[in-house]
Short mmCIF file of C-alpha atoms in Angstrom, two decimals:
data_model
loop_
_atom_site.label_atom_id
_atom_site.label_comp_id
_atom_site.label_asym_id
_atom_site.label_seq_id
_atom_site.Cartn_x
_atom_site.Cartn_y
_atom_site.Cartn_z
CA MET A 1 5.32 27.60 20.50
CA ARG A 2 3.34 24.41 21.01
CA LYS A 3 5.48 21.43 20.17
CA LEU A 4 4.16 18.32 18.39
CA VAL A 5 6.75 15.55 18.23
CA ILE A 6 6.44 12.62 15.81
CA LEU A 7 8.48 9.50 16.48
CA GLY A 8 9.13 7.59 13.27
CA GLY A 9 9.06 8.66 9.63
CA GLY A 10 7.58 5.50 8.13
CA TYR A 11 4.22 5.18 6.43
CA GLY A 12 2.30 6.42 9.47
CA GLY A 13 4.71 9.21 10.32
CA GLN A 14 4.86 10.47 6.75
CA ALA A 15 1.08 10.35 6.38
CA ILE A 16 0.38 12.34 9.53
CA ILE A 17 2.92 15.00 8.53
CA GLN A 18 1.23 15.33 5.16
CA GLY A 19 -2.19 15.45 6.83
CA LEU A 20 -1.06 18.18 9.20
CA ILE A 21 0.69 20.43 6.68
CA ASN A 22 -1.86 19.97 3.89
CA HIS A 23 -4.29 21.83 6.12
CA HIS A 24 -3.30 25.10 7.71
CA LEU A 25 -0.97 24.58 10.64
CA PRO A 26 -1.60 27.06 13.44
CA ASP A 27 1.21 29.59 13.54
CA ASP A 28 2.12 28.67 17.10
CA VAL A 29 2.69 24.96 16.35
CA GLU A 30 6.13 23.47 15.77
CA VAL A 31 6.31 19.92 14.36
CA ILE A 32 9.44 17.85 15.06
CA LEU A 33 10.06 14.52 13.35
CA ILE A 34 12.56 12.19 14.98
CA ASP A 35 13.92 9.30 12.94
CA ARG A 36 17.16 7.34 12.91
CA MET A 37 17.35 7.48 9.10
CA PRO A 38 17.56 10.56 6.82
CA PHE A 39 14.75 9.20 4.64
CA GLN A 40 11.74 6.89 4.72
CA GLY A 41 12.42 3.34 3.63
CA LEU A 42 9.58 1.73 1.68
CA LYS A 43 9.22 -1.27 3.95
CA THR A 44 6.68 -3.07 1.79
CA GLU A 45 9.48 -3.48 -0.78
CA TYR A 46 12.25 -4.65 1.54
CA TYR A 47 11.84 -8.19 0.20
CA ALA A 48 13.12 -6.93 -3.17
CA LEU A 49 16.09 -5.18 -1.57
CA ALA A 50 16.99 -8.40 0.25
CA ALA A 51 16.68 -10.42 -2.96
CA GLY A 52 18.83 -7.97 -4.90
CA THR A 53 16.16 -6.97 -7.43
CA ALA A 54 15.70 -3.42 -6.10
CA ALA A 55 18.43 -0.89 -5.44
CA ASP A 56 18.77 0.80 -2.08
CA ILE A 57 18.25 4.25 -3.62
CA ASP A 58 14.97 3.17 -5.24
CA LEU A 59 13.38 2.46 -1.87
CA ARG A 60 14.14 5.85 -0.30
CA VAL A 61 11.58 8.63 0.02
CA SER A 62 12.57 12.10 1.20
CA PHE A 63 10.86 13.61 4.20
CA PRO A 64 8.52 16.58 3.59
CA LYS A 65 9.73 20.15 3.86
CA HIS A 66 7.75 22.88 5.62
CA PRO A 67 8.74 26.03 7.54
CA GLN A 68 7.17 24.68 10.73
CA LEU A 69 8.66 21.18 10.39
CA SER A 70 12.11 20.31 11.68
CA ILE A 71 13.79 16.92 11.54
CA GLN A 72 16.13 15.45 14.11
CA TYR A 73 18.03 12.27 13.37
CA GLY A 74 18.65 9.95 16.28
CA GLU A 75 17.72 6.75 18.08
CA VAL A 76 14.81 7.11 20.51
CA THR A 77 15.71 5.18 23.67
CA SER A 78 12.65 5.76 25.86
CA ILE A 79 9.55 7.87 26.44
CA ASP A 80 8.57 9.39 29.78
CA LEU A 81 4.82 9.92 29.52
CA ASP A 82 4.56 11.63 32.90
CA SER A 83 7.17 14.30 32.21
CA LYS A 84 6.25 14.48 28.50
CA THR A 85 9.82 13.85 27.46
CA VAL A 86 11.48 11.78 24.71
CA HIS A 87 14.97 10.46 25.41
CA ILE A 88 17.38 10.15 22.46
CA ALA A 89 20.74 8.39 22.41
CA HIS A 90 23.70 10.81 22.51
CA ALA A 91 21.41 13.86 22.24
CA GLU A 92 19.42 16.18 24.46
CA ASP A 93 15.95 15.13 25.60
CA ILE A 94 13.01 16.61 23.74
CA SER A 95 9.87 17.75 25.53
CA TYR A 96 6.47 17.84 23.87
CA GLU A 97 2.94 19.14 24.23
CA TYR A 98 1.68 16.52 21.78
CA LEU A 99 3.30 13.23 20.83
CA VAL A 100 2.71 10.82 17.95
CA ILE A 101 4.26 7.37 18.34
CA ALA A 102 4.73 5.76 14.91
CA LEU A 103 7.80 3.63 15.52
CA GLY A 104 6.65 0.48 13.74
CA CYS A 105 7.51 -3.08 14.62
CA THR A 106 10.32 -5.57 15.01
CA ASP A 107 10.56 -9.34 14.68
CA SER A 108 8.85 -11.55 17.23
CA TYR A 109 10.91 -14.69 17.88
CA HIS A 110 8.34 -16.29 20.19
CA GLY A 111 11.03 -17.24 22.68
CA ILE A 112 12.65 -19.70 20.27
CA GLU A 113 16.25 -20.36 21.24
CA GLY A 114 18.79 -19.02 18.76
CA ALA A 115 16.21 -17.44 16.44
CA GLU A 116 17.33 -13.86 17.00
CA GLN A 117 21.02 -14.75 16.94
CA TYR A 118 21.13 -17.02 13.90
CA THR A 119 18.46 -15.68 11.55
CA ASN A 120 18.32 -12.70 9.21
CA SER A 121 15.63 -10.02 9.20
CA ILE A 122 13.87 -7.72 6.74
CA GLN A 123 12.20 -5.53 9.36
CA SER A 124 14.53 -2.54 9.05
CA PHE A 125 16.51 -0.94 6.23
CA SER A 126 19.78 -1.75 7.97
CA ASN A 127 18.92 -5.38 8.66
CA THR A 128 17.62 -5.86 5.13
CA ARG A 129 20.93 -4.62 3.73
CA LYS A 130 22.71 -7.23 5.89
CA THR A 131 20.32 -9.92 4.68
CA TYR A 132 21.02 -8.96 1.08
CA GLN A 133 24.75 -9.26 1.73
CA GLN A 134 24.29 -12.75 3.18
CA LEU A 135 22.24 -13.86 0.19
CA ASN A 136 24.48 -12.15 -2.34
CA ASP A 137 27.57 -13.88 -0.94
CA LEU A 138 25.94 -17.31 -0.89
CA SER A 139 27.52 -19.82 -3.28
CA PRO A 140 25.44 -21.55 -5.97
CA TYR A 141 23.32 -24.46 -4.70
CA GLY A 142 23.26 -22.96 -1.22
CA HIS A 143 20.26 -23.62 1.01
CA VAL A 144 18.02 -20.72 2.03
CA ASN A 145 15.21 -21.32 4.52
CA ILE A 146 12.54 -18.69 5.06
CA VAL A 147 10.73 -19.23 8.35
CA GLY A 148 7.15 -18.01 7.99
CA GLY A 149 4.73 -18.39 5.10
CA GLY A 150 2.85 -15.11 5.39
CA LEU A 151 2.95 -12.25 2.91
CA SER A 152 6.55 -11.23 3.64
CA GLY A 153 7.91 -14.75 3.42
CA VAL A 154 6.06 -15.51 0.21
CA GLU A 155 7.14 -12.31 -1.54
CA LEU A 156 10.75 -12.79 -0.47
CA ALA A 157 10.87 -16.42 -1.63
CA ALA A 158 9.40 -15.56 -5.04
CA GLU A 159 11.67 -12.56 -5.59
CA LEU A 160 14.74 -14.51 -4.51
CA ARG A 161 13.86 -17.34 -6.86
CA GLU A 162 13.87 -14.93 -9.83
CA SER A 163 17.06 -13.28 -8.59
CA ARG A 164 18.97 -16.47 -7.75
CA PRO A 165 17.70 -19.48 -9.74
CA ASP A 166 20.78 -21.40 -8.55
CA LEU A 167 19.73 -21.52 -4.91
CA ASN A 168 17.72 -24.12 -3.02
CA ILE A 169 14.87 -22.16 -1.42
CA SER A 170 12.38 -23.45 1.14
CA ILE A 171 9.54 -21.89 3.10
CA LEU A 172 9.03 -23.41 6.55
CA ASP A 173 5.58 -22.68 7.95
CA ARG A 174 3.65 -23.77 11.02
CA PRO A 175 0.08 -23.80 9.54
CA SER A 176 -1.09 -26.44 7.07
CA ARG A 177 -0.93 -23.96 4.18
CA ILE A 178 0.99 -20.79 3.38
CA LEU A 179 -0.87 -17.47 3.45
CA SER A 180 -3.14 -19.01 6.08
CA THR A 181 -4.96 -15.70 6.71
CA PHE A 182 -5.94 -15.44 3.02
CA PRO A 183 -8.65 -17.45 1.21
CA SER A 184 -7.56 -20.99 0.38
CA LYS A 185 -7.82 -20.39 -3.38
CA LEU A 186 -5.02 -17.82 -3.11
CA SER A 187 -2.90 -20.28 -1.15
CA ILE A 188 -3.44 -22.93 -3.81
CA TYR A 189 -2.49 -20.50 -6.59
CA VAL A 190 0.69 -19.39 -4.81
CA GLU A 191 1.66 -22.95 -3.89
CA HIS A 192 1.31 -23.93 -7.56
CA TRP A 193 3.53 -20.99 -8.58
CA PHE A 194 6.17 -22.17 -6.14
CA LYS A 195 5.94 -25.75 -7.38
CA VAL A 196 6.48 -24.63 -10.98
CA HIS A 197 9.40 -22.44 -9.90
CA HIS A 198 10.99 -25.07 -7.66
CA VAL A 199 10.52 -23.47 -4.28
CA ASP A 200 9.95 -26.08 -1.59
CA ILE A 201 7.05 -25.49 0.81
CA ARG A 202 7.11 -27.35 4.10
CA SER A 203 4.02 -27.03 6.26
CA LEU A 204 3.36 -28.05 9.87
CA ILE A 205 6.92 -27.14 10.82
CA SER A 206 7.49 -26.32 14.47
CA VAL A 207 10.85 -24.61 14.88
CA GLU A 208 12.17 -25.47 18.32
CA ARG A 209 15.70 -24.14 18.05
CA VAL A 210 17.94 -22.38 15.56
CA GLU A 211 21.68 -22.87 15.40
CA ASP A 212 24.42 -21.66 13.10
CA GLY A 213 23.73 -23.65 9.93
CA SER A 214 20.71 -25.59 11.13
CA ILE A 215 17.05 -25.44 12.16
CA HIS A 216 15.59 -27.95 14.59
CA ASN A 217 12.09 -29.22 13.80
CA GLY A 218 11.51 -31.69 16.60
CA SER A 219 14.07 -34.46 16.08
CA GLU A 220 14.69 -33.35 12.47
CA ILE A 221 17.67 -31.14 11.72
CA ILE A 222 17.22 -28.96 8.62
CA HIS A 223 20.45 -27.74 7.02
CA SER A 224 20.45 -24.00 6.32
CA ASP A 225 23.17 -21.77 4.88
CA VAL A 226 21.02 -18.66 5.32
CA THR A 227 17.88 -18.50 7.47
CA ILE A 228 15.50 -15.55 7.17
CA TRP A 229 12.86 -14.90 9.82
CA THR A 230 9.40 -13.71 8.71
CA ALA A 231 7.40 -15.54 11.36
CA GLY A 232 5.78 -12.73 13.29
CA ILE A 233 6.14 -9.14 14.44
CA GLN A 234 5.71 -7.15 17.64
CA PRO A 235 5.94 -3.47 18.62
CA VAL A 236 9.44 -2.07 19.08
CA GLN A 237 11.10 -2.33 22.49
CA ILE A 238 10.38 1.30 23.39
CA VAL A 239 6.65 0.62 23.13
CA GLN A 240 6.99 -2.69 24.95
CA ASP A 241 8.53 -0.78 27.86
CA LEU A 242 5.65 1.71 28.21
CA GLN A 243 3.46 0.98 31.22
CA VAL A 244 0.08 1.43 29.53
CA ALA A 245 -2.79 -0.88 28.60
CA LYS A 246 -1.99 -3.25 25.73
CA ASP A 247 -3.63 -6.07 23.84
CA ARG A 248 -2.34 -9.66 23.68
CA GLY A 249 0.01 -8.71 20.88
CA GLY A 250 1.63 -5.97 22.98
CA ARG A 251 0.01 -3.16 20.97
CA ILE A 252 -1.25 -0.11 22.83
CA ILE A 253 -4.99 0.09 23.46
CA LEU A 254 -6.39 3.46 22.38
CA ASN A 255 -9.58 5.47 22.58
CA SER A 256 -11.63 6.37 19.49
CA TYR A 257 -9.29 9.29 18.72
CA SER A 258 -6.20 7.00 18.70
CA GLN A 259 -5.06 8.54 21.99
CA ILE A 260 -3.75 6.78 25.08
CA ALA A 261 -6.70 7.25 27.44
CA GLU A 262 -4.58 8.33 30.44
CA HIS A 263 -2.44 10.56 28.22
CA PRO A 264 -4.73 12.16 25.61
CA GLU A 265 -1.85 14.27 24.31
CA VAL A 266 -0.25 11.04 23.01
CA TYR A 267 -1.38 9.41 19.76
CA VAL A 268 -0.24 5.97 18.59
CA ILE A 269 -0.23 5.01 14.92
CA GLY A 270 0.41 1.86 12.92
CA ASP A 271 2.04 -1.35 14.14
CA CYS A 272 2.29 -0.09 17.75
CA ALA A 273 -1.48 0.54 17.94
CA SER A 274 -4.21 -1.97 18.76
CA LEU A 275 -6.37 -1.69 15.65
CA PRO A 276 -9.15 -3.87 14.18
CA PHE A 277 -6.88 -4.57 11.19
CA ALA A 278 -3.79 -6.63 10.58
CA PRO A 279 -0.67 -4.44 10.78
CA SER A 280 0.14 -2.98 7.36
CA ALA A 281 1.47 0.14 5.68
CA GLN A 282 -2.00 0.84 4.34
CA ALA A 283 -3.61 0.67 7.78
CA ALA A 284 -0.91 2.93 9.26
CA GLY A 285 -1.40 5.51 6.53
CA ALA A 286 -5.19 5.50 6.77
CA GLN A 287 -5.12 5.79 10.57
CA ALA A 288 -2.58 8.62 10.35
CA GLU A 289 -4.83 10.60 8.03
CA GLN A 290 -7.66 10.20 10.53
CA VAL A 291 -5.44 11.30 13.43
CA ALA A 292 -4.34 14.41 11.51
CA GLU A 293 -8.01 15.37 11.16
CA VAL A 294 -8.58 14.73 14.87
CA ILE A 295 -5.65 16.94 15.85
CA HIS A 296 -6.77 19.79 13.59
CA SER A 297 -10.30 19.58 15.00
CA LEU A 298 -9.08 19.70 18.59
CA TRP A 299 -6.83 22.65 17.80
CA ARG A 300 -9.94 24.44 16.51
CA ASP A 301 -11.79 23.48 19.74
CA GLU A 302 -14.18 21.35 17.68
CA THR A 303 -15.42 17.83 18.31
CA PRO A 304 -13.67 15.55 15.80
CA LYS A 305 -15.92 13.88 13.24
CA LEU A 306 -14.46 10.46 12.72
CA GLN A 307 -14.66 8.95 9.27
CA PRO A 308 -14.42 5.13 9.27
CA ILE A 309 -11.09 3.72 8.18
CA ARG A 310 -11.62 1.70 5.01
CA LEU A 311 -8.82 -0.42 3.62
CA LYS A 312 -8.70 -1.13 -0.11
CA GLY A 313 -7.26 -4.62 0.04
CA THR A 314 -3.96 -6.49 0.05
CA LEU A 315 -1.64 -7.14 -2.87
CA GLY A 316 1.32 -9.50 -3.04
CA ALA A 317 4.04 -10.06 -5.63
CA LEU A 318 5.33 -13.31 -7.08
CA GLY A 319 8.42 -11.96 -8.76
CA LYS A 320 8.05 -9.27 -11.40
CA LYS A 321 5.34 -10.83 -13.57
CA ALA A 322 2.75 -12.43 -11.29
CA GLY A 323 0.90 -11.57 -8.14
CA PHE A 324 -2.12 -12.17 -5.98
CA GLY A 325 -4.41 -10.15 -3.81
CA LEU A 326 -7.61 -9.70 -1.90
CA MET A 327 -9.77 -6.76 -2.96
CA GLY A 328 -12.70 -6.63 -0.58
CA LYS A 329 -13.91 -10.23 -0.63
CA SER A 330 -12.63 -10.91 -4.15
CA SER A 331 -9.46 -12.87 -4.78
CA VAL A 332 -7.30 -11.73 -7.70
CA MET A 333 -4.44 -13.69 -9.24
CA GLY A 334 -2.02 -13.38 -12.12
CA ARG A 335 -0.50 -10.39 -13.88
CA VAL A 336 -3.16 -7.80 -12.96
CA PRO A 337 -2.49 -7.72 -9.19
CA ARG A 338 1.23 -7.47 -9.92
CA ILE A 339 0.63 -4.44 -12.12
CA LEU A 340 -1.61 -2.95 -9.44
CA LYS A 341 1.08 -3.46 -6.80
CA SER A 342 3.61 -1.68 -9.00
CA GLY A 343 1.13 1.17 -9.41
CA VAL A 344 0.65 1.43 -5.64
CA LEU A 345 4.43 1.64 -5.19
CA TRP A 346 4.68 4.40 -7.81
CA MET A 347 1.86 6.34 -6.13
CA SER A 348 3.48 5.96 -2.70
CA LYS A 349 6.74 7.45 -3.98
CA ARG A 350 4.89 10.26 -5.69
CA HIS A 351 2.61 11.01 -2.74
CA PHE A 352 5.27 11.00 -0.05
CA GLY A 353 8.22 12.16 -2.14
#
């Protein structure tokens, strides 16, 4: 049996499994998914889990079932590309003929002292549960500072405001406006929403150090009962340790088939891959579908016909009743993008589940 091993059952891992089994799998191919969790966590909704407006069970999606698919739960510790072996904590190594790396990302602390130790994260299901506990246990009038004014920070601040109107919530951001990668009209709309809902936005903040209960912005000390970090991501440590070509963000540089050039049996999907898109669940899923087609073509000894990856846009939530988004070059604001985001979530559960 030829063995195809998939590392990570997130959006990219789920999508490539679906792409492989929706077409006829060759009888001599065994697919093995390795993940540390017994389900996929819907990462785009972790902000709601942290804020307490979504239940843990609502953000779980079961892995697919197929006679040629087996699932092994465990923590991947390293990958040996030369020996084609995956090392797993407290388990036997797994060899492969083909490998798909879809392990996602982790927080990037940019070398800021104390940031990893004294801030909370929403980058994994486990860490998001811990963040929820911190926020849930916070007394009324407590101070919550969210470092980073991108999509994750904005959605978390809005959801937390609706969940805990008693808290003092601030977004600390380095650029001059939040959502700095979006059109300015969206930033203005979101900033107005926060003003109406009493969320403080502080721009041009340069976090130099984080301590227990405080954030240092130059000579200013900002009091903080709970600090949540949403100020950047990077590939997971396993990918950082691989000795292959990478871009400035530490993502693996690939050929047109999403393969590592020196190891064409290895495909990299999602946040670990150097793509011409910002990291997102949508990009990971679209790339995974393309990779599934590439693999099927190569198994048939055909030259893959690459279809361009086209992303549909980005949607963000401001609580349960408002939202914003970028559809192509068009900015959308208000209730409609929020409804669309809810529809995308429903479709994701239905498609993967």
